[in-house]
Structure formats: C-alpha cells, structure tokens
PDB file of C-alpha atoms and ligand atoms in Angstrom:
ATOM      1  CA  UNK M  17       8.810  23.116  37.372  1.00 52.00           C
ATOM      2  CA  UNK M  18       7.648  25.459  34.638  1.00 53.00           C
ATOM      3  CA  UNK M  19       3.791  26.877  35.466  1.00 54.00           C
ATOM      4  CA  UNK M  20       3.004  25.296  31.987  1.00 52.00           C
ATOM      5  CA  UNK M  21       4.150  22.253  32.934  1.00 52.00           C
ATOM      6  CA  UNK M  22       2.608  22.477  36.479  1.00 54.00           C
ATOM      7  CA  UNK M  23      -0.515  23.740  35.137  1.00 51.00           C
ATOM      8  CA  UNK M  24      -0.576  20.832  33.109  1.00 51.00           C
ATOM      9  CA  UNK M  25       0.600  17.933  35.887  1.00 51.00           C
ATOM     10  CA  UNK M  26      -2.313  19.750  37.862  1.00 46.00           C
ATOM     11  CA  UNK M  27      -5.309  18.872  34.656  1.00 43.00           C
ATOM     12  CA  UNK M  28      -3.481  15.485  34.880  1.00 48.00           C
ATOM     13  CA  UNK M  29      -4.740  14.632  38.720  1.00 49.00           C
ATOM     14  CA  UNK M  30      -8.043  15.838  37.893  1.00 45.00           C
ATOM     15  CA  UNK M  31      -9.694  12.375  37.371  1.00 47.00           C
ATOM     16  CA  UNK M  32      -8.982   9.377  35.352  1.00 52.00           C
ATOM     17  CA  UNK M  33     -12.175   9.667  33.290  1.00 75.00           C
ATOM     18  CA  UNK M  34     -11.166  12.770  31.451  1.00 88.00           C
ATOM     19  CA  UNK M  35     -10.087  11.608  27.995  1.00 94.00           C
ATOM     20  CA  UNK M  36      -6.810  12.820  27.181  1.00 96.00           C
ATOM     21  CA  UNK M  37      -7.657  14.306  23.685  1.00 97.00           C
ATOM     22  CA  UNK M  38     -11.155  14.931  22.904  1.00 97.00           C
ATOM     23  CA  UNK M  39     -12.442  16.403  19.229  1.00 98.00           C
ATOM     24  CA  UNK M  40     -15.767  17.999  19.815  1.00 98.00           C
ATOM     25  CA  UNK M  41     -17.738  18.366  16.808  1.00 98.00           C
ATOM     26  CA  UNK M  42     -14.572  19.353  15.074  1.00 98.00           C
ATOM     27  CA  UNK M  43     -14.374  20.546  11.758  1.00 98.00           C
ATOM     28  CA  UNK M  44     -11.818  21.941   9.621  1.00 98.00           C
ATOM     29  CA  UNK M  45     -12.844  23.676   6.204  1.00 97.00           C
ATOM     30  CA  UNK M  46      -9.871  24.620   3.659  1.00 96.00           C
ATOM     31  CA  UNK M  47     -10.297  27.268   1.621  1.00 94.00           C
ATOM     32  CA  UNK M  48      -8.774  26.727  -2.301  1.00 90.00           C
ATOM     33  CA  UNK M  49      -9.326  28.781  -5.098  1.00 91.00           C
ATOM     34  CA  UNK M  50     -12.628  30.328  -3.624  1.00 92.00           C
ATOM     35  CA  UNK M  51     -13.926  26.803  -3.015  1.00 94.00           C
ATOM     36  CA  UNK M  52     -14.228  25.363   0.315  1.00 95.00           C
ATOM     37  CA  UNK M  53     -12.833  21.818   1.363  1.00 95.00           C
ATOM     38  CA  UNK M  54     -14.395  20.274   3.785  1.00 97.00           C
ATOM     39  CA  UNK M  55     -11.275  18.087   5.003  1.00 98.00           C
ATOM     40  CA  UNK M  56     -13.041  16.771   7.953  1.00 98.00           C
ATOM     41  CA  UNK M  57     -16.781  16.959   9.265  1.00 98.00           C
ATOM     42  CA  UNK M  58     -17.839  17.371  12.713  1.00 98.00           C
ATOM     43  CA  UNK M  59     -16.219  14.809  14.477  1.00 98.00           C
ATOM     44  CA  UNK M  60     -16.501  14.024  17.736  1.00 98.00           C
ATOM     45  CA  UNK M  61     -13.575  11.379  19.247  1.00 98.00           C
ATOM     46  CA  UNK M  62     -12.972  10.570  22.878  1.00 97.00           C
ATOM     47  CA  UNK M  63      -8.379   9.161  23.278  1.00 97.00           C
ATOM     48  CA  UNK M  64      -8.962   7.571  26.512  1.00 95.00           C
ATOM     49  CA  UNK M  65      -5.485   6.380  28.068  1.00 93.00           C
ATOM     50  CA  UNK M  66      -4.315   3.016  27.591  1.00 93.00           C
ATOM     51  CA  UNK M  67      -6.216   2.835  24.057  1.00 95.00           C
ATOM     52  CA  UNK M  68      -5.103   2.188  20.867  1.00 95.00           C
ATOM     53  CA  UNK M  69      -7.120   3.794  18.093  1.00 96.00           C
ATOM     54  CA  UNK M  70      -6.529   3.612  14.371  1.00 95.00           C
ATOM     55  CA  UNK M  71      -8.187   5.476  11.484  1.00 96.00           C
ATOM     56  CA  UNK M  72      -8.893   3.732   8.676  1.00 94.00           C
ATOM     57  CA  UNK M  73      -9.755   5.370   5.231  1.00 93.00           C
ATOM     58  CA  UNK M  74      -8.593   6.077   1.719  1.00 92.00           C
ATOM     59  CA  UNK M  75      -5.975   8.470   1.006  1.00 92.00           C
ATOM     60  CA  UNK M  76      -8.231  12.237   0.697  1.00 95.00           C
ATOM     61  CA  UNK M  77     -10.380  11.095   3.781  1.00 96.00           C
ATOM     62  CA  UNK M  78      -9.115  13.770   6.110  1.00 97.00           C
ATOM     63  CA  UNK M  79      -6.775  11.550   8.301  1.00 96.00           C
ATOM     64  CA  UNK M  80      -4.022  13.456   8.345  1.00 96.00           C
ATOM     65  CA  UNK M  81      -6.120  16.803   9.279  1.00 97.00           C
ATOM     66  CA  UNK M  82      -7.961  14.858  12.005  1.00 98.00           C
ATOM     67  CA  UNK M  83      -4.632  13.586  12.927  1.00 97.00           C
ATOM     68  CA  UNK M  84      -2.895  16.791  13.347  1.00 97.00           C
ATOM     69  CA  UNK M  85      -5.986  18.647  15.055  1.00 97.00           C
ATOM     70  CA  UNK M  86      -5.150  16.138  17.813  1.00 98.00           C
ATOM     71  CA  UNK M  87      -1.991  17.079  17.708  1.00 97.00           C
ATOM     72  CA  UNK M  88      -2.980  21.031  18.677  1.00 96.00           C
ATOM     73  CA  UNK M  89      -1.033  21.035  15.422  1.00 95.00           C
ATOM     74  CA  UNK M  90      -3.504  22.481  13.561  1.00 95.00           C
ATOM     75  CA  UNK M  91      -7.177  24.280  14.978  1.00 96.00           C
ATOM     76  CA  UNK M  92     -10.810  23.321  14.093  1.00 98.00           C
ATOM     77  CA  UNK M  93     -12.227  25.979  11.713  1.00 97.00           C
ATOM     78  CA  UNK M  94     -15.778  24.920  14.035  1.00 98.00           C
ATOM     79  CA  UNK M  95     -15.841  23.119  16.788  1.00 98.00           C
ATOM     80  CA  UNK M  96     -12.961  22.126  19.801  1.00 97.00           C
ATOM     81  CA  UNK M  97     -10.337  19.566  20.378  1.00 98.00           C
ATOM     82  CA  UNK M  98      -9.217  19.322  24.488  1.00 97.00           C
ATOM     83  CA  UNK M  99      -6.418  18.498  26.078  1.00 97.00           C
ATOM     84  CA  UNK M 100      -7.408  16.567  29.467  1.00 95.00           C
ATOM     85  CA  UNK M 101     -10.210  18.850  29.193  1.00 95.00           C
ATOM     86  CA  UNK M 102      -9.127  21.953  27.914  1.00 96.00           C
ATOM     87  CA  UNK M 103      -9.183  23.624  24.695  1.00 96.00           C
ATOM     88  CA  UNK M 104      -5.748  23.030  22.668  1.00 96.00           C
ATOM     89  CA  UNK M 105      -6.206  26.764  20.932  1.00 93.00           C
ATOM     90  CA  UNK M 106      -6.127  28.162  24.187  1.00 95.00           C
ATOM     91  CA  UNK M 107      -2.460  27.445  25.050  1.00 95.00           C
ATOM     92  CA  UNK M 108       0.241  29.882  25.186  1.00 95.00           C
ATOM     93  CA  UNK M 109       2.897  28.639  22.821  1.00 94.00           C
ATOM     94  CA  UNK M 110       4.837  27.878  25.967  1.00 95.00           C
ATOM     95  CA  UNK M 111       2.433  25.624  26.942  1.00 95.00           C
ATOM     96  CA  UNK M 112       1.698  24.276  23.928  1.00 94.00           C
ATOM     97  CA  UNK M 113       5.914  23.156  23.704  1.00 93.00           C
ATOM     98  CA  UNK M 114       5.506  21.216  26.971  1.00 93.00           C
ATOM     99  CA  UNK M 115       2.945  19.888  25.615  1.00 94.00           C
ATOM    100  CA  UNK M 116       4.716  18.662  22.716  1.00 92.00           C
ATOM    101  CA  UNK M 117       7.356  17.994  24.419  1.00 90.00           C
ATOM    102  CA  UNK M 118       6.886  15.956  27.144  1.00 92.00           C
ATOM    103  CA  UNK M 119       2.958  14.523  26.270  1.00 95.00           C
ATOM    104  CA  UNK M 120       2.434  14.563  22.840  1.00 96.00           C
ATOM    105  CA  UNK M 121       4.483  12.594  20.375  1.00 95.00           C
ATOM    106  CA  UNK M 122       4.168  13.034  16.952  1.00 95.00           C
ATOM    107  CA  UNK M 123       4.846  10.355  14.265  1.00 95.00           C
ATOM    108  CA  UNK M 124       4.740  12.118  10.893  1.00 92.00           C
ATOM    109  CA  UNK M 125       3.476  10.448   8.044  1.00 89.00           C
ATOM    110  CA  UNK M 126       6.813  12.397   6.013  1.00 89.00           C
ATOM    111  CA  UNK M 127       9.009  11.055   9.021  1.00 91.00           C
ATOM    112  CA  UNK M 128      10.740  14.721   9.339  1.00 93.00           C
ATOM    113  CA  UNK M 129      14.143  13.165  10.421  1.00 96.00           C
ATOM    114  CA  UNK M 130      17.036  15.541  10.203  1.00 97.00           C
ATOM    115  CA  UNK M 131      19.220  14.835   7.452  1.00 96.00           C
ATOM    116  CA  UNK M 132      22.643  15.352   8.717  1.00 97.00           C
ATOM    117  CA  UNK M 133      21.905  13.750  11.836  1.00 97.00           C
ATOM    118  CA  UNK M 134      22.616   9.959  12.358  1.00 98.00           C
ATOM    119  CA  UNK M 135      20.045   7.458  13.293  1.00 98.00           C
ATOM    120  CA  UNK M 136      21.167   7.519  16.661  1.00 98.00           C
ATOM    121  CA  UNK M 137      21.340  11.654  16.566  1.00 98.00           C
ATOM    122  CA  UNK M 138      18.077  12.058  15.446  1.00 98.00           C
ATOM    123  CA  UNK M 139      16.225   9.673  18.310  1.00 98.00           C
ATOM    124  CA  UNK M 140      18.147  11.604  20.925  1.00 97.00           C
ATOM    125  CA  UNK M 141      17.570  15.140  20.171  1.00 97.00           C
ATOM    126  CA  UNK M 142      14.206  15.498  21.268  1.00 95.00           C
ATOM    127  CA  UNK M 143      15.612  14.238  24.475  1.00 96.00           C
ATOM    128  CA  UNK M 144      18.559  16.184  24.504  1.00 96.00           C
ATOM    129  CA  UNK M 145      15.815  19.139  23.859  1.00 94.00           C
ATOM    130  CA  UNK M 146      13.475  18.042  26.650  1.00 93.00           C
ATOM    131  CA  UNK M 147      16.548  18.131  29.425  1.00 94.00           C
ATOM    132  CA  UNK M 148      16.611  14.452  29.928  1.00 95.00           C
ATOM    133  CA  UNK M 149      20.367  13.905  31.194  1.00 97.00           C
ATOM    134  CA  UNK M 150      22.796  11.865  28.908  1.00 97.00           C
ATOM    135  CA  UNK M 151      22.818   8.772  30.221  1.00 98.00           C
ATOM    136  CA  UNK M 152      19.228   7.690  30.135  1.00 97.00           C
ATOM    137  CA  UNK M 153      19.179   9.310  26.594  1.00 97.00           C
ATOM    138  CA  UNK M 154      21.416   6.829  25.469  1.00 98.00           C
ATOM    139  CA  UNK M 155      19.902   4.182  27.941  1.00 98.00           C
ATOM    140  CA  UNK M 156      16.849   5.267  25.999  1.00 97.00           C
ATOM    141  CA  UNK M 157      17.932   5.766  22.300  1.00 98.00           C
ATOM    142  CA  UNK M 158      19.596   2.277  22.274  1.00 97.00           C
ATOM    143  CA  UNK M 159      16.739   0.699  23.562  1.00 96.00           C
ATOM    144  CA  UNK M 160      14.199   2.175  21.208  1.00 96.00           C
ATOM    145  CA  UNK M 161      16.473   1.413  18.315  1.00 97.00           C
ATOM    146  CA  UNK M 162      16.720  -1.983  19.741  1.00 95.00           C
ATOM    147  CA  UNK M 163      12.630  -2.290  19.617  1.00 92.00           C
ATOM    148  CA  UNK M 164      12.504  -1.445  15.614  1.00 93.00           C
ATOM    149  CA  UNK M 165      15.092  -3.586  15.003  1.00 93.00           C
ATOM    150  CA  UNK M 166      17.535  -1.009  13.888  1.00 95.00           C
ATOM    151  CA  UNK M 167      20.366  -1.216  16.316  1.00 96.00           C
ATOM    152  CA  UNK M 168      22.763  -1.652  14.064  1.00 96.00           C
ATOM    153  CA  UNK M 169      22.013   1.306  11.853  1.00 96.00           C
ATOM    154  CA  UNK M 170      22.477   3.672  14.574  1.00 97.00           C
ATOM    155  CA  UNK M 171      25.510   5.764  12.872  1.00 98.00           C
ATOM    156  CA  UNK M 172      23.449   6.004   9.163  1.00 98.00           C
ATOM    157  CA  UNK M 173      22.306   9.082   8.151  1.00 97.00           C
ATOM    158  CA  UNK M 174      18.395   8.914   7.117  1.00 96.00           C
ATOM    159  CA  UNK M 175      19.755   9.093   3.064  1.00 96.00           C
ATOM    160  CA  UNK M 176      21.587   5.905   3.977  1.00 97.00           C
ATOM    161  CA  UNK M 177      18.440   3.961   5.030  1.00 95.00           C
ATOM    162  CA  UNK M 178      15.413   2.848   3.478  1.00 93.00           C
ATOM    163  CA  UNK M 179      12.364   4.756   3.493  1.00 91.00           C
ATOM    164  CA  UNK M 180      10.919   1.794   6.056  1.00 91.00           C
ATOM    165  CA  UNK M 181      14.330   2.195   7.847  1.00 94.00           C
ATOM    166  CA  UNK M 182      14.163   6.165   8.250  1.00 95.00           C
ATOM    167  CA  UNK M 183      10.160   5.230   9.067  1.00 93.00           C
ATOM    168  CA  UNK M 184      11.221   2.889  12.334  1.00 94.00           C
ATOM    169  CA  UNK M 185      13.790   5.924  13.110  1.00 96.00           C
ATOM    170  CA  UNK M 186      10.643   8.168  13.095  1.00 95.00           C
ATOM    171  CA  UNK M 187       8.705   5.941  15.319  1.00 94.00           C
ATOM    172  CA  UNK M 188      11.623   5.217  17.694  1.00 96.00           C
ATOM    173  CA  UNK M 189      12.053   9.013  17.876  1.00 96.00           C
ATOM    174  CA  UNK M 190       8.138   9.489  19.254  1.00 95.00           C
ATOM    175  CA  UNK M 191       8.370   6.172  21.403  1.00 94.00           C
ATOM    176  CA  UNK M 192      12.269   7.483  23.298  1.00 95.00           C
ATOM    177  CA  UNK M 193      10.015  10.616  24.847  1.00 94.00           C
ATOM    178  CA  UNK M 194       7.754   8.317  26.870  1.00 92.00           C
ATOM    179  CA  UNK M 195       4.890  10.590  25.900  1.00 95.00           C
ATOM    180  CA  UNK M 196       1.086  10.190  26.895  1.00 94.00           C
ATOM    181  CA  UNK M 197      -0.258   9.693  23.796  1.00 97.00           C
ATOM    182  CA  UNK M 198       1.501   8.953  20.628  1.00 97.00           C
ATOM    183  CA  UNK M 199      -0.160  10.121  17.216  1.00 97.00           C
ATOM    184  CA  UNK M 200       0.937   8.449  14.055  1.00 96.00           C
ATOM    185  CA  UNK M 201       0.191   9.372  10.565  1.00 96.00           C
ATOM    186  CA  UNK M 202       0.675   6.051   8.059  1.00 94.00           C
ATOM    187  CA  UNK M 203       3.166   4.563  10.775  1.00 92.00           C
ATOM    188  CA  UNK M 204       3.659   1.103   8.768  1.00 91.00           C
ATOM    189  CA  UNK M 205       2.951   3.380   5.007  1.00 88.00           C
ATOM    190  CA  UNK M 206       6.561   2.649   3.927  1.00 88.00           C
ATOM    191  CA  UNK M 207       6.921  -1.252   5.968  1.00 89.00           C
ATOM    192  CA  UNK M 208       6.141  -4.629   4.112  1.00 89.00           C
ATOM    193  CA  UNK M 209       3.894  -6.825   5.872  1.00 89.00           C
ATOM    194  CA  UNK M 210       5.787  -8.266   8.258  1.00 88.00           C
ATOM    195  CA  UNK M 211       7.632  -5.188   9.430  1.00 88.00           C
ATOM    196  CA  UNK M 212       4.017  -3.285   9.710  1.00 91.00           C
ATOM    197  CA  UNK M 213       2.617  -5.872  11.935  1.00 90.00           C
ATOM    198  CA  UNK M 214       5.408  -5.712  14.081  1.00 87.00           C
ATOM    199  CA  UNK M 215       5.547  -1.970  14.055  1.00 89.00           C
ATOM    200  CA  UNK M 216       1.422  -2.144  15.222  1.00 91.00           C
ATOM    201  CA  UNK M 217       2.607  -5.363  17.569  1.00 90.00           C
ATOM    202  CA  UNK M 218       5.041  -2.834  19.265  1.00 88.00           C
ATOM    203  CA  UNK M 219       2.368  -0.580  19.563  1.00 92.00           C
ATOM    204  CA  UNK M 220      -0.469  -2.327  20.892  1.00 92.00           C
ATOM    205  CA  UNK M 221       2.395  -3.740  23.857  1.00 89.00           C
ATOM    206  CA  UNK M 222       3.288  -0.257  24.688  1.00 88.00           C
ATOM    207  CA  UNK M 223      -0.659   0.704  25.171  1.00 91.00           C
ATOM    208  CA  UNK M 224      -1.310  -2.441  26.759  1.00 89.00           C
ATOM    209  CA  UNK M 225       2.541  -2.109  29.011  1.00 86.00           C
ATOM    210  CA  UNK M 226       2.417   1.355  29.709  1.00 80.00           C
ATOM    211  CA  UNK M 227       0.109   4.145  30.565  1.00 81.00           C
ATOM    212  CA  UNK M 228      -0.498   5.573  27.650  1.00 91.00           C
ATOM    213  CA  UNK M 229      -2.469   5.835  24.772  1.00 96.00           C
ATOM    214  CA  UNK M 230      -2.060   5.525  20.394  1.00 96.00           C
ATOM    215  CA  UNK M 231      -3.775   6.683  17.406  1.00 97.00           C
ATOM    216  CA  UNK M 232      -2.550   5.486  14.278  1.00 96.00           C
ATOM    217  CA  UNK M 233      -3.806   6.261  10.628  1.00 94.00           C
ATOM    218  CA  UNK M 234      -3.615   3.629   8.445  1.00 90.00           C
ATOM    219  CA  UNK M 235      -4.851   2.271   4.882  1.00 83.00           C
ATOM    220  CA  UNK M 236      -4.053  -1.377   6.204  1.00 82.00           C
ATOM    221  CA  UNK M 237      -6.891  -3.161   7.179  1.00 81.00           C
ATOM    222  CA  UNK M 238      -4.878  -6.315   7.942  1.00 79.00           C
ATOM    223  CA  UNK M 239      -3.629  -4.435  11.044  1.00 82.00           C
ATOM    224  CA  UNK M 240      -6.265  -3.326  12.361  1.00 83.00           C
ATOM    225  CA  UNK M 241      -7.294  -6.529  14.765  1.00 83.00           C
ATOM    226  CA  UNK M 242      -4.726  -5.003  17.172  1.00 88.00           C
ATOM    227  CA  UNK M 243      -6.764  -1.816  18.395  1.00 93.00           C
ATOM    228  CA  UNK M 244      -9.210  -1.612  20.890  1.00 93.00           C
ATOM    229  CA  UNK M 245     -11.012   0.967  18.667  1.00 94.00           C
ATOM    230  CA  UNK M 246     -11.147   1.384  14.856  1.00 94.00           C
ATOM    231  CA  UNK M 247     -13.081   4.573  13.384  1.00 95.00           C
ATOM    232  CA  UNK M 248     -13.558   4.453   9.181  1.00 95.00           C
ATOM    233  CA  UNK M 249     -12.326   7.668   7.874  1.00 96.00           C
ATOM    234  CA  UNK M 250     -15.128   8.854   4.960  1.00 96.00           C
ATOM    235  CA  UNK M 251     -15.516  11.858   3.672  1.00 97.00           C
ATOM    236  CA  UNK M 252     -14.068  14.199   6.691  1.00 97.00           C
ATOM    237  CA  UNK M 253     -16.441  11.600   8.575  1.00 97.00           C
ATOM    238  CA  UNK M 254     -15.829   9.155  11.458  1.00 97.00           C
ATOM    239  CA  UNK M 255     -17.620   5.993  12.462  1.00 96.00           C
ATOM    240  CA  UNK M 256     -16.574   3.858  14.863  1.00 94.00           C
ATOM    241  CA  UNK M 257     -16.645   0.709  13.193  1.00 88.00           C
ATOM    242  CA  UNK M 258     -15.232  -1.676  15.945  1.00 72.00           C
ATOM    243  CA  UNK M 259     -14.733  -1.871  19.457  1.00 74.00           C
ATOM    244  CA  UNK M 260     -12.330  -3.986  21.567  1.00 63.00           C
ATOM    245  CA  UNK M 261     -11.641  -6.968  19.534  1.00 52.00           C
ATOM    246  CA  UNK M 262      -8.378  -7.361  21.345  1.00 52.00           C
ATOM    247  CA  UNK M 263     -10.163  -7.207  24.471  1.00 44.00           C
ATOM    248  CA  UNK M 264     -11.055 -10.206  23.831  1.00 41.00           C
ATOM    249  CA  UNK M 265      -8.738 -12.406  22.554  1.00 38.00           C
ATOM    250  CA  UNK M 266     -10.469 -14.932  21.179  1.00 39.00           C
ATOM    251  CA  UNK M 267     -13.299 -12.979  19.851  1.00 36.00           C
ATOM    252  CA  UNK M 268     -11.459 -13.713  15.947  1.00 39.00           C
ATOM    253  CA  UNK M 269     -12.777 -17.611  16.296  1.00 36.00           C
ATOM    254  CA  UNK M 270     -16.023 -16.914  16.830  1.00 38.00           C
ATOM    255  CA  UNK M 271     -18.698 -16.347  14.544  1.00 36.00           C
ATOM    256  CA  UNK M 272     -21.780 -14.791  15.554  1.00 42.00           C
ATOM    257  CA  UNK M 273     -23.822 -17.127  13.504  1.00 42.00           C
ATOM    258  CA  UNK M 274     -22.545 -19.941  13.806  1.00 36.00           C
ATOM    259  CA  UNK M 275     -23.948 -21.479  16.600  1.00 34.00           C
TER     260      UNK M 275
HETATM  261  P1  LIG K 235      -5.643  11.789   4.164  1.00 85.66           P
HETATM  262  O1  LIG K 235      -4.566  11.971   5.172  1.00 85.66           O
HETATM  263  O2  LIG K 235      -6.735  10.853   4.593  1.00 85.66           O
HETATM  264  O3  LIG K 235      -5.081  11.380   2.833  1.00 85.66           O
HETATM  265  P2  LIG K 235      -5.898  14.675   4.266  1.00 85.66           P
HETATM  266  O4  LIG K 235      -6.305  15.015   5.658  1.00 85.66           O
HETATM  267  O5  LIG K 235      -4.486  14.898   3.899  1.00 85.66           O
HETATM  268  O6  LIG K 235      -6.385  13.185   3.926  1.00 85.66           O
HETATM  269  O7  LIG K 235      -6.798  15.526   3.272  1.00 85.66           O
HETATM  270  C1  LIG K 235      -8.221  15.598   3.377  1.00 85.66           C
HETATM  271  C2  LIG K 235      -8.768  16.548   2.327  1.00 85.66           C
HETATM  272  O8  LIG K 235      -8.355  17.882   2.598  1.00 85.66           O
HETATM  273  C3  LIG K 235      -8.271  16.258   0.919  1.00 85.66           C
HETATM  274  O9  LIG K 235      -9.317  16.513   0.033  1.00 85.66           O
HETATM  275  C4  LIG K 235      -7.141  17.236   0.728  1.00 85.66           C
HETATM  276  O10 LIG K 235      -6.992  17.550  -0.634  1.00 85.66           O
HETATM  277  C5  LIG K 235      -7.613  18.423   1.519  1.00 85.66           C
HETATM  278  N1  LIG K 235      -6.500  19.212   2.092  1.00 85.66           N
HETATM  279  C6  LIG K 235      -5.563  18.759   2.955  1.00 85.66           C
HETATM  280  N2  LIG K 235      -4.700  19.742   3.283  1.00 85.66           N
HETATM  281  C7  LIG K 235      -5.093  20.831   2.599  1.00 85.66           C
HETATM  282  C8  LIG K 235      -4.615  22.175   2.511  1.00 85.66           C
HETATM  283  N3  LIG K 235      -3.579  22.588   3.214  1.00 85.66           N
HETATM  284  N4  LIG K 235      -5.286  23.032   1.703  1.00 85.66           N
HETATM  285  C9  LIG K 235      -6.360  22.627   1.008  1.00 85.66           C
HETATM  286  N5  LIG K 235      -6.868  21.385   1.045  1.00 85.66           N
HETATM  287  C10 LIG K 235      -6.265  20.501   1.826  1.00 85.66           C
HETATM  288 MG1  LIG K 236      -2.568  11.520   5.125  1.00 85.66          MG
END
C-alpha cells in the first residue's frame, strides 16, 4: 500500500462522525478584468456518508465552483474544504491522485469522455488506471452500463451517442470506481424526464445500498424529493432548504396544516 493511500485508510478509521468533505466558510473570489467575482460566499457544508445532497440554483449561482472545491479540484480563495478532516490544499499531488482515484468520483457537468474511446473503453479506463485486474473491470463496466441502460451501446464512440447517452457513459464511468463520495455537476442536464429521474433513482439506491455518499447539482426541482438534503444555491450562497424528506417516506402526503 502506497503511504498516501495508507495515510488516507488511517483518517478513514478515525470515527464515523467525521464528515467526509467538509467546506468551512469557503469562499472563492475570481478575479476578471480588475473586478472581483464572488462565485461563492462563505459556505459552510458538512457530506456525511450515506447522504445524498443536491444543489439547487440557477445557472451563475456558483454550483459548479462549490462543486469542484469539493472535489480538491479547485482551492477556497478564504476559508477550507477537508477531507475526513483534513485540509484538501494540503495534499501532495500524490495524495491528492489516490484521492481521486480511489475516493472521489467526479461526474462533470461537460462529461469529459474520451473521444476515440468506445463506451465500453471509456468506463474501464479509470479502472484499468486504478490497477483493478481485468476481470472485475469488465465484471464492473458491464454492470454499470447495464444500470444506465446503455448495454447495448457499449462499442459507440461518445460522437455516436446522444448527449444524454455520452451523459449516462459519464455517470457509469464515476459509479464503476466504487468511490466514497460521488460529485456530480448537472448529472440529469442533458436527460428528459424520465431518464433524469431514473438517473437520481439510481442514485439515491446507491446512497441508500452502499456506503457512500452523493452530491448532485441540479436546476430540476422535480428531482429533488429523492435527497436527504437539498441546499438552494443563491448568489455564491447556501441554505439548506430541506432535510430528509426521503427519510420519511410518506412525509409527501402529509400536509402540515391540514389537520
Ligand atoms: P453555476 O454552475 O451555478 O452555473 P458557476 O460556479 O459556474 O455557476 O459560476 C458562478 C459565478 O462565477 C458566475 O458568475 C461565473 O460567471 C463566475 N465564474 C465561474 N468560473 C469563473 C472563472 N474561471 N473566472 C471568472 N469567473 C468565473
Ligand atoms: Mg455549472
């Protein structure tokens, strides 16, 4: 075992209470043209494991910045996001590609598939990438493909597949790694309505399945009854706006008033 990746099974004993990603009073400020963009404003955001959080705002909120900072993608210009407790700009960039690797998966609101790569190619690769040997890749990548419904489209290239084709790919991709958490940028963005609620189905499963946890940016607010959590996305600002609907399943049907 690498010491990055020891160092980092070690943070992972430490106690279940630790949130896995934490932003603490994060901001991040842009600078333009001598003007400053405030992108996103002090936000503070606890990814527990086994929740499933979406972000909800316009397009210009500052999802995708947020989004990324939890992804140790991008750094806070004030302020901290932690990984199980410790800073994400303090990793070596070893560290930091374990942690990408093998805890972090990225769904990217662009996809980033590889062109001349098949369907099949492209879910494997990170795999292929992370050592995992061939046959539970393909055990893996045939599952996964299975799960978005895209089985059959496992030889097409992404220009041979719709843009809410090459979108599944992307999210099959993330889901094949196993990772802890899974961050997705406008997962269902390119889906209709039926293939979006499946897509956020799939996810709340795998959250409620496995041991792991989701955040999902969306514009959708038809989806959103399947999180446990749903911030609003304003301005650079966050406010948790719901809590654990799904928790209780029939919490839909009733109506605080009515009685
Ligand atoms: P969303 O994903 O909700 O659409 P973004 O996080 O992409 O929002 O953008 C938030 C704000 O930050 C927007 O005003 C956007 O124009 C600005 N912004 C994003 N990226 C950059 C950048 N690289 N340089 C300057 N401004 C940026
Ligand atoms: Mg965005």
């Amino acid at each position: 075992m690498s010491q990055a990746t020891e160092q980092l099974t070690a943070r992972e004993s430490r106690g279940a209470t630790t949130p896995v990603i934490q932003a603490v009073n994060a901001s991040r400020e842009y600078e333009l043209a001598g003007e400053t963009v405030h992108a996103v404003r002090s936000v503070d955001l606890d990814v527990n494991t086994g929740e499933f959080i979406t972000l909800v705002g316009r397009s210009g909120s500052g999802k995708t910045t947020l989004l990324n900072m939890l992804a140790g993608l991008d750094h806070p210009t004030q302020g901290q996001v932690l990984f199980e407790g410790t800073d994400m700009s303090s990793f070596s960039e070893k560290q930091f590609i374990q942690l990408r690797r093998h805890r972090i998966g990225v769904v990217f609101q662009s996809f980033a598939l590889l062109p001349l790569l098949s369907a099949y190619e492209n879910v494997e690769l990170p795999m292929r990438i992370a050592g995992i040997g061939s046959s539970e890749r393909s055990k893996r990548t045939n599952e996964v493909l299975d799960m978005v419904g895209l089985g059959r489209r496992a030889k097409h290239r992404p220009y041979e597949l719709s843009g809410g084709e090459q979108q599944r790919i992307s999210i099959a991709r993330a889901v094949a790694m196993k990772p802890n958490v899974i961050l997705a940028d406008e997962p269902t963005g390119e889906l209709d309505s039926v293939n979006a609620a499946e897509i956020f189905g799939l996810f709340r499963q795998m959250v409620s399945e496995g041991d792991m946890s989701i955040v999902a940016t969306t514009h959708d607010r038809t989806l959103l009854d399947m999180a446990d959590k749903i911030y609003t996305v304003h301005n650079g600002e966050i406010e948790l706006s719901e809590v654990g609907e799904n928790v209780d399943a029939d919490a839909q049907f009733k109506r605080p008033n009515a009685e």
